[in-house]
mmCIF file of C-alpha atoms in Angstrom:
data_model
loop_
_atom_site.group_PDB
_atom_site.id
_atom_site.type_symbol
_atom_site.label_atom_id
_atom_site.label_comp_id
_atom_site.label_asym_id
_atom_site.label_seq_id
_atom_site.Cartn_x
_atom_site.Cartn_y
_atom_site.Cartn_z
ATOM 1 C CA ASP C 1 13.488 6.637 2.614
ATOM 2 C CA LEU C 2 13.645 9.623 0.370
ATOM 3 C CA GLN C 3 11.110 8.275 -2.172
ATOM 4 C CA VAL C 4 8.727 7.419 0.527
ATOM 5 C CA ARG C 5 8.890 10.847 2.032
ATOM 6 C CA ASP C 6 8.932 12.971 -1.009
ATOM 7 C CA SER C 7 6.086 11.297 -2.903
ATOM 8 C CA SER C 8 2.863 13.329 -3.056
ATOM 9 C CA ALA C 9 0.896 10.269 -4.798
ATOM 10 C CA ARG C 10 -2.373 9.068 -3.032
ATOM 11 C CA TRP C 11 -1.342 5.637 -3.652
ATOM 12 C CA PHE C 12 2.290 4.215 -2.970
ATOM 13 C CA VAL C 13 2.676 1.216 -5.269
ATOM 14 C CA LEU C 14 5.868 -0.769 -4.990
ATOM 15 C CA GLY C 15 6.624 -3.318 -7.630
ATOM 16 C CA GLN C 16 8.984 -6.133 -6.939
ATOM 17 C CA GLN C 17 9.719 -9.760 -7.576
ATOM 18 C CA VAL C 18 9.845 -11.597 -4.111
ATOM 19 C CA ALA C 19 7.181 -11.862 -1.242
ATOM 20 C CA MET C 20 7.490 -9.009 1.242
ATOM 21 C CA SER C 21 4.992 -10.591 3.769
ATOM 22 C CA GLN C 22 5.973 -13.058 6.481
ATOM 23 C CA THR C 23 5.454 -16.720 5.527
ATOM 24 C CA LYS C 24 5.331 -19.088 8.304
ATOM 25 C CA ALA C 25 5.767 -22.680 7.706
ATOM 26 C CA ILE C 26 8.559 -25.280 8.522
ATOM 27 C CA GLY C 27 11.836 -23.559 8.012
ATOM 28 C CA LEU C 28 14.169 -21.341 9.940
ATOM 29 C CA PRO C 29 13.256 -19.477 13.418
ATOM 30 C CA ASN C 30 12.181 -16.005 12.702
ATOM 31 C CA SER C 31 13.904 -13.603 15.226
ATOM 32 C CA GLN C 32 10.689 -11.450 15.197
ATOM 33 C CA GLY C 33 8.632 -14.349 16.837
ATOM 34 C CA GLY C 34 6.413 -15.018 14.123
ATOM 35 C CA GLY C 35 7.101 -18.761 14.202
ATOM 36 C CA THR C 36 9.378 -20.004 11.589
ATOM 37 C CA ILE C 37 9.950 -18.537 7.912
ATOM 38 C CA PHE C 38 9.416 -20.626 4.759
ATOM 39 C CA ASN C 39 11.765 -18.990 2.343
ATOM 40 C CA VAL C 40 14.874 -16.947 3.006
ATOM 41 C CA ASP C 41 15.344 -15.740 -0.442
ATOM 42 C CA GLN C 42 11.999 -13.740 0.162
ATOM 43 C CA TRP C 43 11.790 -10.542 2.408
ATOM 44 C CA ASP C 44 11.848 -13.156 5.250
ATOM 45 C CA GLY C 45 15.482 -13.524 4.926
ATOM 46 C CA TYR C 46 16.036 -9.822 4.881
ATOM 47 C CA GLU C 47 14.202 -8.925 8.410
ATOM 48 C CA ALA C 48 16.159 -5.797 8.944
ATOM 49 C CA SER C 49 15.637 -4.339 5.452
ATOM 50 C CA ARG C 50 11.807 -5.089 5.927
ATOM 51 C CA THR C 51 11.918 -3.582 9.174
ATOM 52 C CA ARG C 52 13.622 -0.322 7.863
ATOM 53 C CA PHE C 53 11.069 -0.122 4.952
ATOM 54 C CA PHE C 54 8.039 -0.610 7.484
ATOM 55 C CA ASP C 55 9.689 2.234 9.738
ATOM 56 C CA SER C 56 9.843 4.481 6.795
ATOM 57 C CA ILE C 57 6.300 3.829 5.755
ATOM 58 C CA GLU C 58 5.205 4.557 9.349
ATOM 59 C CA ARG C 59 7.419 7.407 9.755
ATOM 60 C CA HIS C 60 6.152 9.311 6.679
ATOM 61 C CA GLY C 61 2.415 8.427 7.298
ATOM 62 C CA ARG C 62 2.127 6.233 3.970
ATOM 63 C CA ASP C 63 -1.366 4.701 4.515
ATOM 64 C CA ASN C 64 -1.985 3.520 0.965
ATOM 65 C CA LEU C 65 0.738 0.998 0.230
ATOM 66 C CA VAL C 66 0.223 -1.586 -2.234
ATOM 67 C CA VAL C 67 2.977 -4.004 -3.015
ATOM 68 C CA LEU C 68 3.001 -5.995 -6.314
ATOM 69 C CA THR C 69 5.100 -9.132 -6.285
ATOM 70 C CA GLY C 70 5.762 -11.552 -8.897
ATOM 71 C CA ASP C 71 8.158 -14.512 -9.605
ATOM 72 C CA LEU C 72 6.736 -16.793 -7.090
ATOM 73 C CA HIS C 73 4.441 -18.958 -9.614
ATOM 74 C CA VAL C 74 1.335 -18.521 -7.278
ATOM 75 C CA SER C 75 -1.364 -16.140 -6.876
ATOM 76 C CA GLY C 76 -2.099 -14.382 -3.521
ATOM 77 C CA ALA C 77 -3.144 -11.465 -1.571
ATOM 78 C CA GLY C 78 -2.861 -10.368 2.089
ATOM 79 C CA ASP C 79 -1.920 -7.588 4.636
ATOM 80 C CA LEU C 80 1.433 -6.430 5.447
ATOM 81 C CA THR C 81 2.205 -6.190 9.040
ATOM 82 C CA ARG C 82 5.096 -6.397 11.416
ATOM 83 C CA ASP C 83 4.180 -9.717 12.944
ATOM 84 C CA PRO C 84 0.963 -11.299 11.366
ATOM 85 C CA ASN C 85 1.290 -14.196 14.028
ATOM 86 C CA GLU C 86 0.930 -11.868 17.118
ATOM 87 C CA PRO C 87 -2.621 -10.925 18.084
ATOM 88 C CA SER C 88 -1.395 -7.939 19.934
ATOM 89 C CA VAL C 89 0.080 -6.471 16.766
ATOM 90 C CA TYR C 90 -2.266 -7.547 13.955
ATOM 91 C CA GLU C 91 -5.950 -8.450 13.699
ATOM 92 C CA ALA C 92 -6.994 -9.936 10.148
ATOM 93 C CA GLY C 93 -9.771 -8.181 8.464
ATOM 94 C CA THR C 94 -10.004 -5.025 10.599
ATOM 95 C CA GLY C 95 -6.892 -2.928 9.570
ATOM 96 C CA ARG C 96 -5.303 -2.834 13.238
ATOM 97 C CA GLY C 97 -1.722 -3.588 12.652
ATOM 98 C CA THR C 98 -1.641 -3.306 8.986
ATOM 99 C CA LEU C 99 1.029 -1.132 7.115
ATOM 100 C CA GLY C 100 -0.337 -1.875 3.576
ATOM 101 C CA VAL C 101 -1.408 -4.742 1.411
ATOM 102 C CA GLU C 102 0.565 -7.363 -0.950
ATOM 103 C CA MET C 103 -0.739 -8.606 -4.358
ATOM 104 C CA LEU C 104 1.044 -11.519 -5.728
ATOM 105 C CA THR C 105 0.685 -12.590 -9.157
ATOM 106 C CA THR C 106 1.641 -15.856 -10.723
ATOM 107 C CA SER C 107 3.605 -16.444 -13.996
ATOM 108 C CA VAL C 108 1.794 -16.354 -17.218
ATOM 109 C CA THR C 109 3.271 -19.046 -19.172
ATOM 110 C CA SER C 110 5.423 -21.319 -16.961
ATOM 111 C CA PRO C 111 3.807 -24.825 -16.553
ATOM 112 C CA SER C 112 1.651 -25.504 -13.471
ATOM 113 C CA THR C 113 2.896 -27.700 -10.780
ATOM 114 C CA SER C 114 1.205 -30.208 -8.956
ATOM 115 C CA ILE C 115 0.469 -29.133 -5.267
ATOM 116 C CA PRO C 116 -0.580 -31.603 -2.868
ATOM 117 C CA ALA C 117 -4.282 -31.367 -1.457
ATOM 118 C CA GLY C 118 -4.698 -29.340 1.408
ATOM 119 C CA VAL C 119 -1.429 -27.044 1.173
ATOM 120 C CA GLU C 120 -3.851 -23.937 1.068
ATOM 121 C CA ASP C 121 -5.580 -24.976 4.118
ATOM 122 C CA ILE C 122 -2.246 -25.018 5.751
ATOM 123 C CA ILE C 123 -1.218 -21.430 4.469
ATOM 124 C CA PHE C 124 -4.306 -20.120 5.484
ATOM 125 C CA ALA C 125 -4.069 -21.663 9.036
ATOM 126 C CA GLN C 126 -0.460 -20.600 9.544
ATOM 127 C CA ASN C 127 -0.590 -17.196 7.974
ATOM 128 C CA PRO C 128 -3.405 -15.057 9.221
ATOM 129 C CA ALA C 129 -2.400 -12.030 6.959
ATOM 130 C CA VAL C 130 -2.691 -14.295 3.955
ATOM 131 C CA ARG C 131 -6.506 -13.612 2.669
ATOM 132 C CA TYR C 132 -6.249 -15.364 -0.809
ATOM 133 C CA VAL C 133 -3.828 -17.892 -2.269
ATOM 134 C CA GLU C 134 -4.179 -20.018 -5.404
ATOM 135 C CA LEU C 135 -1.238 -22.431 -6.111
ATOM 136 C CA ASP C 136 -1.971 -24.419 -9.153
ATOM 137 C CA SER C 137 -3.046 -21.867 -12.197
ATOM 138 C CA ARG C 138 -1.147 -19.640 -14.091
ATOM 139 C CA GLY C 139 -2.420 -16.139 -15.515
ATOM 140 C CA TYR C 140 -1.922 -12.513 -14.569
ATOM 141 C CA LEU C 141 -2.964 -9.850 -12.119
ATOM 142 C CA VAL C 142 -4.910 -6.553 -13.296
ATOM 143 C CA LEU C 143 -4.575 -3.802 -11.006
ATOM 144 C CA ASP C 144 -7.237 -0.988 -11.110
ATOM 145 C CA VAL C 145 -6.427 2.150 -9.008
ATOM 146 C CA ASP C 146 -8.862 5.058 -8.633
ATOM 147 C CA HIS C 147 -9.138 7.724 -5.958
ATOM 148 C CA GLU C 148 -11.129 5.581 -3.520
ATOM 149 C CA ARG C 149 -9.585 2.146 -3.916
ATOM 150 C CA ALA C 150 -6.856 -0.104 -5.443
ATOM 151 C CA ARG C 151 -8.340 -3.432 -6.826
ATOM 152 C CA GLY C 152 -6.407 -6.392 -7.936
ATOM 153 C CA GLU C 153 -8.236 -9.051 -10.356
ATOM 154 C CA TRP C 154 -6.590 -12.304 -10.879
ATOM 155 C CA TYR C 155 -7.215 -13.844 -14.147
ATOM 156 C CA LEU C 156 -6.026 -17.461 -14.350
ATOM 157 C CA LEU C 157 -5.805 -20.413 -16.855
ATOM 158 C CA ASP C 158 -5.965 -24.039 -15.689
ATOM 159 C CA ASP C 159 -3.457 -25.217 -18.539
ATOM 160 C CA VAL C 160 -1.029 -22.835 -20.390
ATOM 161 C CA TRP C 161 -0.254 -25.788 -22.911
ATOM 162 C CA GLU C 162 -3.719 -25.798 -24.214
ATOM 163 C CA GLN C 163 -4.120 -23.129 -27.055
ATOM 164 C CA GLU C 164 -7.871 -22.989 -26.508
ATOM 165 C CA ALA C 165 -7.709 -22.783 -22.757
ATOM 166 C CA VAL C 166 -10.230 -20.082 -21.433
ATOM 167 C CA GLU C 167 -9.092 -17.640 -18.736
ATOM 168 C CA ARG C 168 -11.301 -17.029 -15.774
ATOM 169 C CA LEU C 169 -11.626 -14.417 -13.193
ATOM 170 C CA ASP C 170 -10.362 -16.299 -10.097
ATOM 171 C CA ALA C 171 -10.499 -13.552 -7.294
ATOM 172 C CA ALA C 172 -10.855 -9.788 -6.702
ATOM 173 C CA TRP C 173 -9.372 -8.218 -3.700
ATOM 174 C CA MET C 174 -8.987 -4.526 -2.947
ATOM 175 C CA THR C 175 -7.918 -1.982 -0.421
ATOM 176 C CA ARG C 176 -9.841 1.219 0.350
ATOM 177 C CA SER C 177 -8.105 4.438 0.494
ATOM 178 C CA GLY C 178 -6.943 5.057 4.243
ATOM 179 C CA ALA C 179 -8.025 1.494 5.217
ATOM 180 C CA GLY C 180 -4.574 -0.199 4.991
ATOM 181 C CA TYR C 181 -5.866 -3.765 4.769
ATOM 182 C CA ILE C 182 -6.970 -6.014 2.007
ATOM 183 C CA GLU C 183 -10.748 -7.236 1.654
ATOM 184 C CA GLU C 184 -12.585 -9.061 -0.953
ATOM 185 C CA ALA C 185 -13.786 -7.003 -3.698
#
């Protein structure tokens, strides 16, 4: 709470290794009413801690929160909200109900896994706060922050085993200062 309160930075960037956003899928009941949770080793398994963090962000008026996440072997971007599956709390794409954004970066060199077709569509259908996801490729995220916006660019490779593999810009998402939600750049 002290670091959130005492920071005078325009952007509040938190780097950490497990997804903070709620992820709905087949799993355990979510006490916050957002359906079921996917992975209790992420912040979904620590709802009270996430709630305290969100409380601190709101209490101290931090409206430029960017959470950088790794260690999931997927790429993604989305809004952070108390309950992404409750329309009275959150509205995708408008900023209503958002507390910040999360940008997930994949691993750089771990081999890709074979994800069944249609999984990304299921993720989008069940998780309205997820705005971008890429499950198969490996690469890295470049975060460019200036006075007006924080922009993430995902550079990916199709195969980390190919020495001649070419990286590609797969996606670019950003949040504008004061907006608090993610949008395509």
